[in-house]
Amino acid sequence: MDRLSTSIPFLAVLVGVRLSLSGLQVNPAGKRGVLKFTDVVKETKKFITYHQSIKLSRAQEKIKKEALSVIPAPCCSNYSIATCCCPCNVAKSVWGLSNFLITEKDYDAAKVKKAVTAWVQYIYPNGYAGDACYQNRCEAAFHKDGCGGMNEQEIVF
């Protein structure tokens, strides 16, 4: 076996490790640019970490605002997810995912909007009423039409 053929599986493992660390699969099943979410617990925690750690430039903030200002917040749909009515865990996960995609994947507003919409659909598999904040469901899990809590140290799943 030559050196190239033995290094290809190693490279594949490295790529897989990098993608799993990012919290999402960027290229499942060979489809370029397609996001696939696989673990709501791990990905929510990772995205909230991105919200805390990734700082955007003014130009990047503009991309984020353009993408998120047209998406209703799933927990308080009279606000956009760009602002939400408060910094709940669903909002922080969206903001962190956006920060990651803009800084690490060079996503434009359209791609961020598409990815965030897919994330919201993933974490709310039964849909959402858009009123969790007004119906005392802030501390309820996403799949129970809640905000996942308010404290990123105590995410409700």
PDB file of C-alpha atoms in Angstrom:
ATOM      1  CA  MET A   1       0.000   0.000   0.000  1.00  0.00           C
ATOM      2  CA  ASP A   2       1.451   3.379  -0.924  1.00  0.00           C
ATOM      3  CA  ARG A   3       1.624   6.389   1.384  1.00  0.00           C
ATOM      4  CA  LEU A   4      -1.242   8.250  -0.347  1.00  0.00           C
ATOM      5  CA  SER A   5      -3.725   5.393   0.022  1.00  0.00           C
ATOM      6  CA  THR A   6      -2.950   5.042   3.741  1.00  0.00           C
ATOM      7  CA  SER A   7      -3.304   8.785   4.353  1.00  0.00           C
ATOM      8  CA  ILE A   8      -6.724   9.142   2.718  1.00  0.00           C
ATOM      9  CA  PRO A   9      -8.619   7.311   5.513  1.00  0.00           C
ATOM     10  CA  PHE A  10      -6.675   9.384   8.048  1.00  0.00           C
ATOM     11  CA  LEU A  11      -7.748  12.605   6.292  1.00  0.00           C
ATOM     12  CA  ALA A  12     -11.338  11.399   6.248  1.00  0.00           C
ATOM     13  CA  VAL A  13     -11.169  10.850  10.008  1.00  0.00           C
ATOM     14  CA  LEU A  14      -9.741  14.334  10.508  1.00  0.00           C
ATOM     15  CA  VAL A  15     -12.482  15.898   8.402  1.00  0.00           C
ATOM     16  CA  GLY A  16     -15.111  13.948  10.356  1.00  0.00           C
ATOM     17  CA  VAL A  17     -13.641  15.125  13.655  1.00  0.00           C
ATOM     18  CA  ARG A  18     -13.671  18.762  12.511  1.00  0.00           C
ATOM     19  CA  LEU A  19     -17.277  18.529  11.366  1.00  0.00           C
ATOM     20  CA  SER A  20     -18.425  16.837  14.563  1.00  0.00           C
ATOM     21  CA  LEU A  21     -16.708  19.518  16.622  1.00  0.00           C
ATOM     22  CA  SER A  22     -18.584  22.187  14.728  1.00  0.00           C
ATOM     23  CA  GLY A  23     -21.859  20.752  15.986  1.00  0.00           C
ATOM     24  CA  LEU A  24     -23.356  19.946  12.626  1.00  0.00           C
ATOM     25  CA  GLN A  25     -22.695  18.069   9.442  1.00  0.00           C
ATOM     26  CA  VAL A  26     -22.017  20.475   6.621  1.00  0.00           C
ATOM     27  CA  ASN A  27     -21.876  17.908   3.854  1.00  0.00           C
ATOM     28  CA  PRO A  28     -23.922  14.782   4.602  1.00  0.00           C
ATOM     29  CA  ALA A  29     -24.449  12.227   1.854  1.00  0.00           C
ATOM     30  CA  GLY A  30     -22.179  14.132  -0.508  1.00  0.00           C
ATOM     31  CA  LYS A  31     -24.584  17.071  -0.873  1.00  0.00           C
ATOM     32  CA  ARG A  32     -22.488  20.218  -0.964  1.00  0.00           C
ATOM     33  CA  GLY A  33     -23.613  22.967   1.385  1.00  0.00           C
ATOM     34  CA  VAL A  34     -26.476  21.038   2.987  1.00  0.00           C
ATOM     35  CA  LEU A  35     -26.792  21.213   6.764  1.00  0.00           C
ATOM     36  CA  LYS A  36     -27.962  18.238   8.756  1.00  0.00           C
ATOM     37  CA  PHE A  37     -28.567  18.509  12.466  1.00  0.00           C
ATOM     38  CA  THR A  38     -28.141  15.290  14.401  1.00  0.00           C
ATOM     39  CA  ASP A  39     -28.153  15.902  18.170  1.00  0.00           C
ATOM     40  CA  VAL A  40     -30.275  18.651  19.692  1.00  0.00           C
ATOM     41  CA  VAL A  41     -28.516  18.492  23.071  1.00  0.00           C
ATOM     42  CA  LYS A  42     -24.936  18.647  21.808  1.00  0.00           C
ATOM     43  CA  GLU A  43     -25.691  21.132  19.046  1.00  0.00           C
ATOM     44  CA  THR A  44     -27.661  23.492  21.291  1.00  0.00           C
ATOM     45  CA  LYS A  45     -24.799  23.566  23.780  1.00  0.00           C
ATOM     46  CA  LYS A  46     -22.233  24.077  21.020  1.00  0.00           C
ATOM     47  CA  PHE A  47     -24.229  26.860  19.339  1.00  0.00           C
ATOM     48  CA  ILE A  48     -24.711  28.682  22.652  1.00  0.00           C
ATOM     49  CA  THR A  49     -20.943  28.440  23.155  1.00  0.00           C
ATOM     50  CA  TYR A  50     -20.489  30.056  19.731  1.00  0.00           C
ATOM     51  CA  HIS A  51     -22.852  32.846  20.786  1.00  0.00           C
ATOM     52  CA  GLN A  52     -20.662  33.481  23.819  1.00  0.00           C
ATOM     53  CA  SER A  53     -17.287  33.192  22.090  1.00  0.00           C
ATOM     54  CA  ILE A  54     -17.568  34.347  18.468  1.00  0.00           C
ATOM     55  CA  LYS A  55     -17.600  38.096  18.014  1.00  0.00           C
ATOM     56  CA  LEU A  56     -18.731  39.541  14.706  1.00  0.00           C
ATOM     57  CA  SER A  57     -17.443  42.566  12.854  1.00  0.00           C
ATOM     58  CA  ARG A  58     -19.913  45.304  11.865  1.00  0.00           C
ATOM     59  CA  ALA A  59     -20.182  43.841   8.369  1.00  0.00           C
ATOM     60  CA  GLN A  60     -20.823  40.383   9.798  1.00  0.00           C
ATOM     61  CA  GLU A  61     -23.438  41.759  12.213  1.00  0.00           C
ATOM     62  CA  LYS A  62     -25.180  43.291   9.208  1.00  0.00           C
ATOM     63  CA  ILE A  63     -25.348  39.871   7.527  1.00  0.00           C
ATOM     64  CA  LYS A  64     -26.719  38.330  10.707  1.00  0.00           C
ATOM     65  CA  LYS A  65     -29.333  41.043  11.153  1.00  0.00           C
ATOM     66  CA  GLU A  66     -30.428  40.779   7.512  1.00  0.00           C
ATOM     67  CA  ALA A  67     -30.842  37.018   7.819  1.00  0.00           C
ATOM     68  CA  LEU A  68     -32.524  36.867  11.212  1.00  0.00           C
ATOM     69  CA  SER A  69     -34.751  39.945  11.126  1.00  0.00           C
ATOM     70  CA  VAL A  70     -37.155  38.243   8.683  1.00  0.00           C
ATOM     71  CA  ILE A  71     -37.564  35.052  10.764  1.00  0.00           C
ATOM     72  CA  PRO A  72     -40.207  35.157  13.520  1.00  0.00           C
ATOM     73  CA  ALA A  73     -38.913  34.055  16.904  1.00  0.00           C
ATOM     74  CA  PRO A  74     -40.465  30.656  17.599  1.00  0.00           C
ATOM     75  CA  CYS A  75     -41.039  31.534  21.245  1.00  0.00           C
ATOM     76  CA  CYS A  76     -42.466  35.027  20.692  1.00  0.00           C
ATOM     77  CA  SER A  77     -43.401  35.374  17.037  1.00  0.00           C
ATOM     78  CA  ASN A  78     -44.322  39.043  17.254  1.00  0.00           C
ATOM     79  CA  TYR A  79     -40.529  39.593  17.441  1.00  0.00           C
ATOM     80  CA  SER A  80     -37.908  38.434  14.977  1.00  0.00           C
ATOM     81  CA  ILE A  81     -35.316  35.879  16.035  1.00  0.00           C
ATOM     82  CA  ALA A  82     -32.740  38.655  15.524  1.00  0.00           C
ATOM     83  CA  THR A  83     -33.920  40.284  18.730  1.00  0.00           C
ATOM     84  CA  CYS A  84     -36.421  37.866  20.290  1.00  0.00           C
ATOM     85  CA  CYS A  85     -38.135  39.319  23.356  1.00  0.00           C
ATOM     86  CA  CYS A  86     -35.341  38.077  25.619  1.00  0.00           C
ATOM     87  CA  PRO A  87     -32.072  36.125  25.421  1.00  0.00           C
ATOM     88  CA  CYS A  88     -33.571  32.667  25.941  1.00  0.00           C
ATOM     89  CA  ASN A  89     -31.716  29.476  25.057  1.00  0.00           C
ATOM     90  CA  VAL A  90     -33.446  29.052  21.707  1.00  0.00           C
ATOM     91  CA  ALA A  91     -32.403  32.592  20.714  1.00  0.00           C
ATOM     92  CA  LYS A  92     -28.837  32.089  21.959  1.00  0.00           C
ATOM     93  CA  SER A  93     -28.559  28.858  19.964  1.00  0.00           C
ATOM     94  CA  VAL A  94     -29.737  30.640  16.799  1.00  0.00           C
ATOM     95  CA  TRP A  95     -27.403  33.565  17.370  1.00  0.00           C
ATOM     96  CA  GLY A  96     -24.455  31.229  17.955  1.00  0.00           C
ATOM     97  CA  LEU A  97     -25.221  29.106  14.902  1.00  0.00           C
ATOM     98  CA  SER A  98     -25.385  32.307  12.854  1.00  0.00           C
ATOM     99  CA  ASN A  99     -22.073  33.559  14.248  1.00  0.00           C
ATOM    100  CA  PHE A 100     -20.405  30.254  13.374  1.00  0.00           C
ATOM    101  CA  LEU A 101     -21.770  30.101   9.847  1.00  0.00           C
ATOM    102  CA  ILE A 102     -20.843  33.708   9.094  1.00  0.00           C
ATOM    103  CA  THR A 103     -17.320  33.571  10.517  1.00  0.00           C
ATOM    104  CA  GLU A 104     -16.272  29.991   9.826  1.00  0.00           C
ATOM    105  CA  LYS A 105     -18.260  29.071   6.707  1.00  0.00           C
ATOM    106  CA  ASP A 106     -18.510  32.545   5.109  1.00  0.00           C
ATOM    107  CA  TYR A 107     -22.301  32.259   4.763  1.00  0.00           C
ATOM    108  CA  ASP A 108     -24.209  35.188   3.333  1.00  0.00           C
ATOM    109  CA  ALA A 109     -27.601  36.305   4.689  1.00  0.00           C
ATOM    110  CA  ALA A 110     -29.605  33.957   2.452  1.00  0.00           C
ATOM    111  CA  LYS A 111     -27.612  30.903   3.553  1.00  0.00           C
ATOM    112  CA  VAL A 112     -27.792  31.902   7.224  1.00  0.00           C
ATOM    113  CA  LYS A 113     -31.555  32.362   6.928  1.00  0.00           C
ATOM    114  CA  LYS A 114     -31.919  28.925   5.339  1.00  0.00           C
ATOM    115  CA  ALA A 115     -29.727  27.260   7.990  1.00  0.00           C
ATOM    116  CA  VAL A 116     -31.494  28.956  10.901  1.00  0.00           C
ATOM    117  CA  THR A 117     -34.889  28.030   9.473  1.00  0.00           C
ATOM    118  CA  ALA A 118     -33.717  24.408   9.252  1.00  0.00           C
ATOM    119  CA  TRP A 119     -32.432  24.550  12.863  1.00  0.00           C
ATOM    120  CA  VAL A 120     -35.744  25.937  14.144  1.00  0.00           C
ATOM    121  CA  GLN A 121     -37.650  23.222  12.284  1.00  0.00           C
ATOM    122  CA  TYR A 122     -35.305  20.616  13.752  1.00  0.00           C
ATOM    123  CA  ILE A 123     -35.643  21.737  17.380  1.00  0.00           C
ATOM    124  CA  TYR A 124     -39.420  22.209  17.068  1.00  0.00           C
ATOM    125  CA  PRO A 125     -40.344  18.952  15.292  1.00  0.00           C
ATOM    126  CA  ASN A 126     -44.048  19.455  16.051  1.00  0.00           C
ATOM    127  CA  GLY A 127     -44.036  23.124  15.093  1.00  0.00           C
ATOM    128  CA  TYR A 128     -44.521  26.000  17.520  1.00  0.00           C
ATOM    129  CA  ALA A 129     -47.300  28.343  18.572  1.00  0.00           C
ATOM    130  CA  GLY A 130     -45.074  31.414  18.755  1.00  0.00           C
ATOM    131  CA  ASP A 131     -46.296  32.342  22.219  1.00  0.00           C
ATOM    132  CA  ALA A 132     -44.117  30.370  24.660  1.00  0.00           C
ATOM    133  CA  CYS A 133     -42.867  33.520  26.372  1.00  0.00           C
ATOM    134  CA  TYR A 134     -46.427  34.671  27.046  1.00  0.00           C
ATOM    135  CA  GLN A 135     -47.752  31.292  28.180  1.00  0.00           C
ATOM    136  CA  ASN A 136     -45.125  30.528  30.852  1.00  0.00           C
ATOM    137  CA  ARG A 137     -43.263  28.001  28.714  1.00  0.00           C
ATOM    138  CA  CYS A 138     -39.850  29.676  28.938  1.00  0.00           C
ATOM    139  CA  GLU A 139     -38.594  26.788  31.059  1.00  0.00           C
ATOM    140  CA  ALA A 140     -40.100  24.119  28.775  1.00  0.00           C
ATOM    141  CA  ALA A 141     -38.093  22.035  26.319  1.00  0.00           C
ATOM    142  CA  PHE A 142     -38.066  22.975  22.649  1.00  0.00           C
ATOM    143  CA  HIS A 143     -40.066  19.870  21.697  1.00  0.00           C
ATOM    144  CA  LYS A 144     -42.712  21.008  24.193  1.00  0.00           C
ATOM    145  CA  ASP A 145     -42.946  24.401  22.457  1.00  0.00           C
ATOM    146  CA  GLY A 146     -40.715  26.111  24.985  1.00  0.00           C
ATOM    147  CA  CYS A 147     -37.623  28.294  25.080  1.00  0.00           C
ATOM    148  CA  GLY A 148     -35.312  25.650  26.541  1.00  0.00           C
ATOM    149  CA  GLY A 149     -34.858  27.835  29.601  1.00  0.00           C
ATOM    150  CA  MET A 150     -33.210  31.161  30.150  1.00  0.00           C
ATOM    151  CA  ASN A 151     -29.880  30.084  31.616  1.00  0.00           C
ATOM    152  CA  GLU A 152     -27.335  28.534  29.239  1.00  0.00           C
ATOM    153  CA  GLN A 153     -25.915  26.581  32.184  1.00  0.00           C
ATOM    154  CA  GLU A 154     -29.296  24.906  32.722  1.00  0.00           C
ATOM    155  CA  ILE A 155     -30.714  24.202  29.252  1.00  0.00           C
ATOM    156  CA  VAL A 156     -34.034  22.378  29.399  1.00  0.00           C
ATOM    157  CA  PHE A 157     -34.250  19.414  27.047  1.00  0.00           C
TER     158      PHE A 157
END
